[in-house]
XYZ file of C-alpha atoms in Angstrom:
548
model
C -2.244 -22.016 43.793
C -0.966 -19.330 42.199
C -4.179 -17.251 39.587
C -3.734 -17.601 36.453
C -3.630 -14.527 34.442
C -6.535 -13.005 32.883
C -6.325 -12.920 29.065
C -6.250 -9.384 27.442
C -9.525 -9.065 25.337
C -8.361 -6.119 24.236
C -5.915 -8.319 22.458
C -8.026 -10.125 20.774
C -6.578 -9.079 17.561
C -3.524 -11.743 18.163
C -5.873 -14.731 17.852
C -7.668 -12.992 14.731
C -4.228 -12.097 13.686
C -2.597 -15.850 14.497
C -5.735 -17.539 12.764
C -5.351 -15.556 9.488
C -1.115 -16.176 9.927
C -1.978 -19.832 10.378
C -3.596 -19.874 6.753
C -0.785 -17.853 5.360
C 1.881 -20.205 6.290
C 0.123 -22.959 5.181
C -0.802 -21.112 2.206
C 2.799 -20.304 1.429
C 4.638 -23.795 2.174
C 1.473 -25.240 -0.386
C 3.193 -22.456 -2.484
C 6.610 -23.913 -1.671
C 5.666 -27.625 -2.322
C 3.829 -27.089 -5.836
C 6.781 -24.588 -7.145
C 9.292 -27.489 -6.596
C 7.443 -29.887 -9.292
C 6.554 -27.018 -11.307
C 10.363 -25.783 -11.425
C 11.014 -29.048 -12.150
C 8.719 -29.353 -14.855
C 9.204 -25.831 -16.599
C 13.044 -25.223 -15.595
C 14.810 -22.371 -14.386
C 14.034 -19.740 -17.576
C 10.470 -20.585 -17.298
C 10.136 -19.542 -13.839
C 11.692 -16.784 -14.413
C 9.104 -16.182 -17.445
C 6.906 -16.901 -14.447
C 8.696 -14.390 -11.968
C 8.327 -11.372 -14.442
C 4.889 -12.256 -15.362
C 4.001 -12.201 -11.671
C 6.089 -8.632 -11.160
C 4.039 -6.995 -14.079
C 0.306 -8.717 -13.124
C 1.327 -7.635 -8.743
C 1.578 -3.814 -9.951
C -1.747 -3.399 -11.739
C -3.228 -5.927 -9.350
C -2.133 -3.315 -6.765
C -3.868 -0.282 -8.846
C -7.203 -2.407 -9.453
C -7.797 -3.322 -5.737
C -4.986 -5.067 -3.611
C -5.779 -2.745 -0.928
C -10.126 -3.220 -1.090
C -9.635 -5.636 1.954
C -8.616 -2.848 3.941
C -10.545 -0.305 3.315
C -13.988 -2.139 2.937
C -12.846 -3.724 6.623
C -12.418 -0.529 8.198
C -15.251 1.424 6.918
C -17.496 -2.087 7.281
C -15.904 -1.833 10.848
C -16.145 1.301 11.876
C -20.274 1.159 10.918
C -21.045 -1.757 12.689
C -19.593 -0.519 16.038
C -22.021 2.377 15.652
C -24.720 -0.141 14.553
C -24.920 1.581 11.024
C -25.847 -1.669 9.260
C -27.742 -1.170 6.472
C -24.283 1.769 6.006
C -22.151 -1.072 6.864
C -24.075 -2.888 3.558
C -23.925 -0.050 1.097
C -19.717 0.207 1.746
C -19.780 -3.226 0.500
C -22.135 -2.537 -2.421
C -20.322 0.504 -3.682
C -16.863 -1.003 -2.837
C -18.395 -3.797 -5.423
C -18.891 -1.100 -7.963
C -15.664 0.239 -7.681
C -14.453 -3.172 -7.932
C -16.094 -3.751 -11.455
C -14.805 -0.374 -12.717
C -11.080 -0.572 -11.728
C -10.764 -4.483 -12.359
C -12.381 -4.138 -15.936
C -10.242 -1.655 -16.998
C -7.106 -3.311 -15.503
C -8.068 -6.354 -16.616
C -8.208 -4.599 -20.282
C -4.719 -2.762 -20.207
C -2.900 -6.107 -18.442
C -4.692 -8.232 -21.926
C -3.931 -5.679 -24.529
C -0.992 -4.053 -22.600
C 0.892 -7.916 -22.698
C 3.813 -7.489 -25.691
C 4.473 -3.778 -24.395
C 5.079 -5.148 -20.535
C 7.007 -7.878 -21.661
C 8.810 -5.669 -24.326
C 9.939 -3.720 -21.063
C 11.455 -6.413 -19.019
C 13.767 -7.639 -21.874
C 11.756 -11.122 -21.571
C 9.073 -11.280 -24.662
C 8.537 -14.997 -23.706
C 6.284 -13.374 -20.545
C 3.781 -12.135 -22.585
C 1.226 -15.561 -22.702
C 1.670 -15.528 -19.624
C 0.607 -11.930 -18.592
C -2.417 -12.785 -20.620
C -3.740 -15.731 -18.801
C -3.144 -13.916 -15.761
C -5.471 -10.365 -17.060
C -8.970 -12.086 -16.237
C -7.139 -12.858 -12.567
C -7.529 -9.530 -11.854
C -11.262 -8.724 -12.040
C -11.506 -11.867 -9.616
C -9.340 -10.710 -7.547
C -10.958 -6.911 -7.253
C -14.048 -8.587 -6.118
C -12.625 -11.297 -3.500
C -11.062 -8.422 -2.244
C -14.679 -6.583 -1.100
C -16.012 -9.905 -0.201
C -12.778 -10.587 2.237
C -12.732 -6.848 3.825
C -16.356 -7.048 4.241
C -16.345 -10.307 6.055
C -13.009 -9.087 8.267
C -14.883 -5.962 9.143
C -17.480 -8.279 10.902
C -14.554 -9.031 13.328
C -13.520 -12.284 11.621
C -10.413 -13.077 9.638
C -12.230 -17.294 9.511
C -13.719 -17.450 5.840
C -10.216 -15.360 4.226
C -8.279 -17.742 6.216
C -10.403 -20.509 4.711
C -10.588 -19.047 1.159
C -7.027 -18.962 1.135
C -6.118 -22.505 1.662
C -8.948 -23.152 -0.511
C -7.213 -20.955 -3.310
C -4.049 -22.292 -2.991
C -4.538 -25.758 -3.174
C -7.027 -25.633 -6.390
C -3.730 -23.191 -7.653
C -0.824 -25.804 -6.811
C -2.797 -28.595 -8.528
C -4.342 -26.815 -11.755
C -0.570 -24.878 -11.907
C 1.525 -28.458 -11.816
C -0.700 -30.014 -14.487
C -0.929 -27.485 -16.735
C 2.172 -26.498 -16.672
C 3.434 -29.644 -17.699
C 1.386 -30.317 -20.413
C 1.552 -26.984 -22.316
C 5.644 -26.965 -21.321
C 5.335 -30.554 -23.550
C 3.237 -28.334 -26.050
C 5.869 -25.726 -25.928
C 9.055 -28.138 -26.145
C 7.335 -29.676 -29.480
C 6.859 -26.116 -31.457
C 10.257 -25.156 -30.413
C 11.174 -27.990 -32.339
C 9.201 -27.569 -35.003
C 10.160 -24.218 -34.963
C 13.846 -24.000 -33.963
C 13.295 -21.671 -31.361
C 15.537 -23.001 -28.728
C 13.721 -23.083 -25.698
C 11.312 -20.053 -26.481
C 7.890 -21.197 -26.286
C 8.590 -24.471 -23.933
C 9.389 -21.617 -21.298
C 6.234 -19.337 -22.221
C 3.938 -22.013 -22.537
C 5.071 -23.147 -19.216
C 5.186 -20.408 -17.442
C 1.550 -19.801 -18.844
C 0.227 -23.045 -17.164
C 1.458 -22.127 -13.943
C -0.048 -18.660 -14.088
C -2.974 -20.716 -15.257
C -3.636 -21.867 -11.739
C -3.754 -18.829 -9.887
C -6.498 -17.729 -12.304
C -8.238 -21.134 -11.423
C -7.961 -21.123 -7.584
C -9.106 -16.853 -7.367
C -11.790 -18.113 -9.037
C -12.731 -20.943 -6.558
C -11.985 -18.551 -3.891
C -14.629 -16.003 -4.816
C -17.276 -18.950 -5.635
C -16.649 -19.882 -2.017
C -17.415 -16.302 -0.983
C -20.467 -15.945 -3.317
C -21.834 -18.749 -1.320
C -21.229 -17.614 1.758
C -22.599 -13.834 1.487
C -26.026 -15.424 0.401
C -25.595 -17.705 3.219
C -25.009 -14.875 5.938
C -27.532 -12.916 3.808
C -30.339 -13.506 6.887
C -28.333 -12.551 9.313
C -27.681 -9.343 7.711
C -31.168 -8.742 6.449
C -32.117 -8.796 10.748
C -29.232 -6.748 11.424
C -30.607 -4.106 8.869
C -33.852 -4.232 9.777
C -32.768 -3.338 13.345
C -31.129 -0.473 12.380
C -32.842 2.611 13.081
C -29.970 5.191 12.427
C -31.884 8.052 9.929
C -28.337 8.636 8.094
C -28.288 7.252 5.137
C -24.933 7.371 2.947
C -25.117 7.912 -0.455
C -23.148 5.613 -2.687
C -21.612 8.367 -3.987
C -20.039 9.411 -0.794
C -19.089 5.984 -0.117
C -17.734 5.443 -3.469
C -15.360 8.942 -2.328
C -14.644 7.432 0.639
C -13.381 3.944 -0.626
C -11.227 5.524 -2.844
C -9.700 8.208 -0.410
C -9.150 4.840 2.131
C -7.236 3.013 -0.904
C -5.120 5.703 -2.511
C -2.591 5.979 0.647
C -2.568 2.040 0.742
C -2.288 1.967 -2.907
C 0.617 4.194 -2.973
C 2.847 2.747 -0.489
C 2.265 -0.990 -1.359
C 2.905 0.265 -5.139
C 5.789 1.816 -4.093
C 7.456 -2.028 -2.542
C 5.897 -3.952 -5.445
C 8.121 -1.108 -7.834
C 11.050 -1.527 -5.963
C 10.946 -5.080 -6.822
C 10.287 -4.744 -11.041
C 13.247 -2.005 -10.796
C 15.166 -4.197 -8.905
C 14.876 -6.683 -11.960
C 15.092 -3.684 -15.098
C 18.419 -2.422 -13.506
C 19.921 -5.823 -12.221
C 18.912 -6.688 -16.514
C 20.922 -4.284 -17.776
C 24.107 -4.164 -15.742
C 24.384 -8.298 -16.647
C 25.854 -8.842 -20.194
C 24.563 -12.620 -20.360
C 21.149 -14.135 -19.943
C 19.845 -13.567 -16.642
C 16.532 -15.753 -16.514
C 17.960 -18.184 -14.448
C 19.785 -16.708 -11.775
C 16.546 -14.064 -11.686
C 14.600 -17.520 -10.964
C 16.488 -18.718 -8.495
C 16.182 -15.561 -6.775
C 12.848 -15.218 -7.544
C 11.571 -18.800 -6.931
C 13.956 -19.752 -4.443
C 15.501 -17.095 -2.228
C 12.486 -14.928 -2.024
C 10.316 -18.088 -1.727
C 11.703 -18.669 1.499
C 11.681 -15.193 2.721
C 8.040 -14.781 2.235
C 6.859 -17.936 4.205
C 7.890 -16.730 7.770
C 7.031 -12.668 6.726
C 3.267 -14.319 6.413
C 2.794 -13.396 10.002
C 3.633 -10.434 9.849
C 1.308 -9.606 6.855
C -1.505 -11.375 8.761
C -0.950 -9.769 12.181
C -0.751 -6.304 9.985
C -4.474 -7.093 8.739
C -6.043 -7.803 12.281
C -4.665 -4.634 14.104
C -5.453 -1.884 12.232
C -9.348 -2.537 12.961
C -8.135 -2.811 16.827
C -6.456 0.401 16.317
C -8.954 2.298 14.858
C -11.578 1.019 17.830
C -9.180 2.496 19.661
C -8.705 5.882 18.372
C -12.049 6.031 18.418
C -12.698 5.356 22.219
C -9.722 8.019 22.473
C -8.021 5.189 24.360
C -4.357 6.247 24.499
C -2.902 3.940 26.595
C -4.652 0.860 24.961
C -3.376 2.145 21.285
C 0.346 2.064 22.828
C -0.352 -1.078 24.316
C -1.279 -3.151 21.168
C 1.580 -1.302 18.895
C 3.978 -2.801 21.677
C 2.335 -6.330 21.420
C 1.853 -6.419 17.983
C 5.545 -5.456 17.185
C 6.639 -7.615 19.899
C 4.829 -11.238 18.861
C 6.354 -10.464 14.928
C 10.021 -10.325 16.406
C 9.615 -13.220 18.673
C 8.277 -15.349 15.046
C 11.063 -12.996 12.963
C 13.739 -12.889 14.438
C 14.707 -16.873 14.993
C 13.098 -17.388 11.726
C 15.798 -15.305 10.009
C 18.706 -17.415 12.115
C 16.864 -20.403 11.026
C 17.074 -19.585 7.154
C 20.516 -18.880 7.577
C 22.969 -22.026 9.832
C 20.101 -24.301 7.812
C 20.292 -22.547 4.190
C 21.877 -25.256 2.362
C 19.619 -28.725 3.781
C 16.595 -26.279 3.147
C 17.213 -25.549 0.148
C 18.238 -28.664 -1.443
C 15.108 -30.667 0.363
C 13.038 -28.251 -1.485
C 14.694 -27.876 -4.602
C 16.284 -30.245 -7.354
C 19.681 -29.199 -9.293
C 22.509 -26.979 -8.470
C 21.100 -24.466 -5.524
C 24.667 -22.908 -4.709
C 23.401 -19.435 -5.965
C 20.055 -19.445 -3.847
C 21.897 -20.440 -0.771
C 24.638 -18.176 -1.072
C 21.691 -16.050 -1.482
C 20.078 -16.649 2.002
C 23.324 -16.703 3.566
C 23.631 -13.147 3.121
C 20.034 -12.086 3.405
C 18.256 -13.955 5.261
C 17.966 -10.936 7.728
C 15.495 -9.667 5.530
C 12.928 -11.680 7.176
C 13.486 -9.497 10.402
C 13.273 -6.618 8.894
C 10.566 -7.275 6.041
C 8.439 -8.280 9.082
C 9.078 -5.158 11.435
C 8.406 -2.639 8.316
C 5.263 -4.364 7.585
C 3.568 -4.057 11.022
C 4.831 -0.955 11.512
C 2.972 0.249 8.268
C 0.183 -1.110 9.440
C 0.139 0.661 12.618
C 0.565 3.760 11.325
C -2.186 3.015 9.101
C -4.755 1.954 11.844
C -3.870 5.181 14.075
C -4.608 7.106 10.846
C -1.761 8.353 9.922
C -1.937 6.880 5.912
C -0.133 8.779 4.054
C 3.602 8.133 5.978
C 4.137 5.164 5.150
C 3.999 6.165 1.407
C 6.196 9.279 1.990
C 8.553 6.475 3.869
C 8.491 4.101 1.349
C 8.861 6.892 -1.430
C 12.219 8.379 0.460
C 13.400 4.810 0.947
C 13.159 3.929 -2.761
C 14.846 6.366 -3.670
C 17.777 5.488 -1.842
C 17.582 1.895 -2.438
C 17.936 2.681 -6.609
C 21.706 4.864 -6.028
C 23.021 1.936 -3.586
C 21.711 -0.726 -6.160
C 23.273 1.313 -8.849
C 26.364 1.391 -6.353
C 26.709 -2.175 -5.837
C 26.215 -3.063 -9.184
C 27.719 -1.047 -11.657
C 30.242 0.190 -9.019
C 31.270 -2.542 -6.571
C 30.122 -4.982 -9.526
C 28.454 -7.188 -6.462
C 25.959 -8.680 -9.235
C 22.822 -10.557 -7.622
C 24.643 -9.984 -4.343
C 23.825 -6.147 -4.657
C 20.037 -7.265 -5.343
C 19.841 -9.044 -1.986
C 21.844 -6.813 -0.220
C 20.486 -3.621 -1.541
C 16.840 -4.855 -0.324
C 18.126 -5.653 2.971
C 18.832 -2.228 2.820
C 15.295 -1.094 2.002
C 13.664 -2.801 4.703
C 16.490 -1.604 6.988
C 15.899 1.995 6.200
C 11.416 1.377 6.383
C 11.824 0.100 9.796
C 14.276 3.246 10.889
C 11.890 5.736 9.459
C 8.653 4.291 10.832
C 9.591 3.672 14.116
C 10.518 7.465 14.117
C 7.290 8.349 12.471
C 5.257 5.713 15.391
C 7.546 7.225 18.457
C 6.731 11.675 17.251
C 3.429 10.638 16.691
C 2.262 8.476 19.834
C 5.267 9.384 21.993
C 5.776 5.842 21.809
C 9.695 4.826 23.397
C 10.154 1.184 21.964
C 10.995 -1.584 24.364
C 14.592 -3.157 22.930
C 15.060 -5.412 25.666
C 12.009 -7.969 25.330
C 11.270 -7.394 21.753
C 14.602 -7.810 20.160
C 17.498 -8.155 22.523
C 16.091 -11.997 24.143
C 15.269 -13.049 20.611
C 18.314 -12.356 19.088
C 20.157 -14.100 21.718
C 17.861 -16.849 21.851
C 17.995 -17.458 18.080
C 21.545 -17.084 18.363
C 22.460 -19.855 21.069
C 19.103 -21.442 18.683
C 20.861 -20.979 15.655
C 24.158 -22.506 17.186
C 22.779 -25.755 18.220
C 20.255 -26.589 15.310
C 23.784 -26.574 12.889
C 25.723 -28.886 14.769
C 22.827 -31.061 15.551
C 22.116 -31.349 12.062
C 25.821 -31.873 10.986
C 25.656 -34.939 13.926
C 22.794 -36.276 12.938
C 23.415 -35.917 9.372
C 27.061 -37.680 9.929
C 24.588 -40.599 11.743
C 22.093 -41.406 9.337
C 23.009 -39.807 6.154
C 19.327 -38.230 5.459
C 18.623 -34.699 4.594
C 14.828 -34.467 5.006
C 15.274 -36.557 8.492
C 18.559 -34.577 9.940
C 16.531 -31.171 9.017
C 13.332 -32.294 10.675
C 14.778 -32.945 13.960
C 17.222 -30.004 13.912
C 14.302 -27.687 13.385
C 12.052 -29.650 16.389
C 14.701 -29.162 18.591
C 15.383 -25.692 17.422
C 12.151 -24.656 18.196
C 12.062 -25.916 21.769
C 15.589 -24.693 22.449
C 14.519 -21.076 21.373
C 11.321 -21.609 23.433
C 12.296 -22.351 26.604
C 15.763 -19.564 26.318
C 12.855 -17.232 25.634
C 10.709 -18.605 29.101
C 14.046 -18.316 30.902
C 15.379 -14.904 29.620
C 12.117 -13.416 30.034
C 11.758 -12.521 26.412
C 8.292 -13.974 27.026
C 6.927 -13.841 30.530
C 3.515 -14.961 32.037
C 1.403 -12.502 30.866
C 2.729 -12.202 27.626
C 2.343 -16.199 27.232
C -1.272 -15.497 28.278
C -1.857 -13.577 25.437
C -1.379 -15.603 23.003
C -3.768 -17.724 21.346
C -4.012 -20.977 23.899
C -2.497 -18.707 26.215
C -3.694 -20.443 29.115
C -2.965 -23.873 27.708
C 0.649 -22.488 27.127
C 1.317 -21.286 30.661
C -0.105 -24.453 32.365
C 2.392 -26.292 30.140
C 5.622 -23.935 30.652
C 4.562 -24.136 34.607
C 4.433 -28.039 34.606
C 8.022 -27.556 32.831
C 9.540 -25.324 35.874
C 9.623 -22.438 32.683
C 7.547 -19.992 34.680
C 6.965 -19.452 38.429
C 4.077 -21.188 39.659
């Protein structure tokens, strides 16, 4: 009998990565299942009340601490390998000071800063709802320590958990309140005569009213947990013999130098975005509210579910990275840049075929009404998954092999260009919301071209094309092929949507599977290496998919 290959430990950040991915799809198809009702509820022009509240609240959310997680879990990380515990505890104590200083005063200019934002984006309506969303960011400043502290203890299980936990308290509070104060809004507007005014801000508001609710129950869950791990610390500290002592105002310096690179280059795609929707506003002579939602709610809904890998598998390598720059490990950093990049293509690349042969039966499943404009939509950019996802964990290696500051000079160059060829489709080529989705296909396009450059001058790194993108694509494609006519078949059978999609996507998945087994897009030891590994190759050997 043939041995079974050993599992990489050094790849241990896949399972970290896969268990934290896990929560984020889950988190994001909640996300898809409680925007349907509350579409339905508050309408197209209150979701996109909802869309620009979300665009204005993301940017300051970014300034006040979107990127804590990642700095408090390297610098939490980096201690603890050098068992510098009680060091380990004052990052997370002054990253908690920092917290309070940056979310106060962010939470101040988002509550008194609400009429000017939503002055800005032409959409006045947004206003109640950038206020219920201002104490949101204080919570989230803190969950963010409390999640990097936890990952830089090597495990991505209570965020995962806190997550879920988040977004199910926000799909229920969101759905229910935004019903009833959409009913309280429909009844002034006709006391009022305001046509439709305050039924889509008071809606909008009650859906912004969950997030607020389920941060909250997220960090309660934390608080809990800290005190509960408290012990364990308190031995770890007391162990600790290390005579250097780091004072919180070093630490403070040193939070804050670890965020601004972070800051700037996730600022930079959260921008992109609110420019996206100032420009698309002005070169539209009608009301755009509703085609922004369906882009907003719908299109981009979508994209973001399968990029949630991506994201997660972004979070658990640049602590592997940074282990490994600091064992001088060469070798192993080139290894887990090629694995990392690798597993997000083999998830990103059929994902983005998926989105597109099954567009339409996706899309009207999920949504009720006319969805012509948000399929047409992922017809033409669905690639953006691919490219959203390479981007991302290409960011994030640069980030973990220390390099910070290039992916903001990327992302800086690449906005740039992206505003002239929006500008070019749409007051030029007059492309409308086409330009939008094509322009940030674009964008992602040129992010992936200039990191990869960045990754290959800096590591020497040549990128392997054959097994990371050339066997997915034609996997997906044959994948892609069969999943629309067996959906048309089946469809032409049994005349059910939600059924005929089910079972196109099952067999989908198993076609792309075992192309990938017999291509050798994925071979034994890459199977091996994923979480289950083992479990994986003992089934693809019982299935004649892998030599025994």
């Amino acid at each position: 009998m043939a041995k079974q290959p050993k599992k990489n430990k050094g790849n241990n950040f896949l399972v970290q990565g896969s268990i934290l991915a896990i929560a984020g799809i889950v988190v994001r198809l909640i996300g898809l299942l409680y925007r349907v009702p509350l579409m339905n509820t508050i309408g197209e022009d209150g979701m996109g009340v909802y869309s620009t509240a979300f665009s204005i609240y993301n940017i300051l959310l970014l300034i006040s601490s979107y990127s804590l997680p990642l700095a408090v879990s390297r610098l939490v990380a980096a201690r603890i390998s050098l068992g510098q515990y009680k060091n380990a505890r004052r990052v997370f104590q002054g990253a908690l000071m920092f917290a309070t200083a940056s979310g106060v005063i962010m939470c101040s200019i988002t509550w008194f800063g609400s009429n000017f934002f939503a002055d800005l984006m032409k959409m006045p309506e947004a206003a109640y709802a950038i206020r219920v969303l201002a104490p949101c960011i204080l919570i989230m400043a803190f969950l963010g320590v409390f999640r990097g502290y936890f990952q830089g203890h090597g495990t991505m299980v209570p965020t995962a958990t806190s997550q879920i936990a988040e977004q199910v308290f926000n799909a229920v509070v969101s759905v229910a309140a935004g019903y009833m104060l959409f009913k309280a809004g429909t009844e002034r507007d006709l006391t009022e005569g305001t046509e439709g005014f305050y039924s889509a801000a008071y809606g909008a508001s009650g859906g912004t009213l969950g997030t607020v609710t389920g941060a909250g129950i997220a960090l309660l869950f934390f608080i809990v947990l800290y005190f509960s791990f408290r012990k364990v610390e308190d031995a770890k500290c007391r162990r600790d013999k290390h005579e250097n002592r780091e004072s919180y105002g070093y630490i403070l310096k040193i939070v804050i130098m670890t965020i601004l690179p972070v800051l700037f280059s996730t600022t930079i795609y959260q921008i992109s975005s609110v420019l996206d929707q100032g420009i698309y506003a002005q070169s539209v002579s009608d009301s755009y509210a509703s085609v922004w939602g369906a882009y907003s709610s719908k299109y981009l809904l979508m994209i973001h579910v399968p990029t949630a890998i991506a994201s997660s598998m972004g979070s658990s390598i640049i602590p592997a990275l940074a282990a490994a720059i600091s064992r001088g490990n060469k070798t192993e950093i080139i290894d887990k840049t090629g694995t990392a990049i690798r597993f997000n293509m083999v998830i990103a690349i059929p994902a983005s075929i998926g989105l597109a042969v099954l567009a339409g039966p996706i899309m009207n499943l999920l949504f009720s009404g006319d969805n012509s404009v948000a399929i047409h939509m992922m017809l033409i950019g669905s690639t953006m998954v691919m490219f959203n996802a390479l981007s991302t964990i290409s960011n994030s290696v640069l980030q973990g092999i220390g390099n910070i500051w290039i992916p903001v000079k990327n992302a800086l160059i690449a906005l740039v260009l992206h505003i002239g060829i929006l500008a070019f489709m749409l007051w030029v080529l007059d492309l409308g919301i086409d330009g939008v989705v094509l322009s940030n296909v674009i964008f992602y396009i040129m992010m992936c071209v200039f990191n990869q450059l960045s990754i290959r001058h800096i590591l020497q790194y040549r990128q392997e094309y054959i097994k990371t993108f050339v066997c997915p694509l034609f996997s997906s494609a044959v994948m892609g092929l069969a999943a629309s006519i067996l959906y048309r078949v089946i469809h032409a059978l049994i005349h059910s949507n939600m059924v005929s999609l089910l079972l196109s996507i099952l067999v989908a998945v198993v076609v792309y599977a075992v192309l990938m087994l017999l291509t050798k897009g994925i071979d034994e030891v890459d199977l091996a290496s994923f979480p289950k590994g083992r479990t994986l190759v003992a089934i693809a050997k019982k299935l004649h998919l892998l030599g025994r």
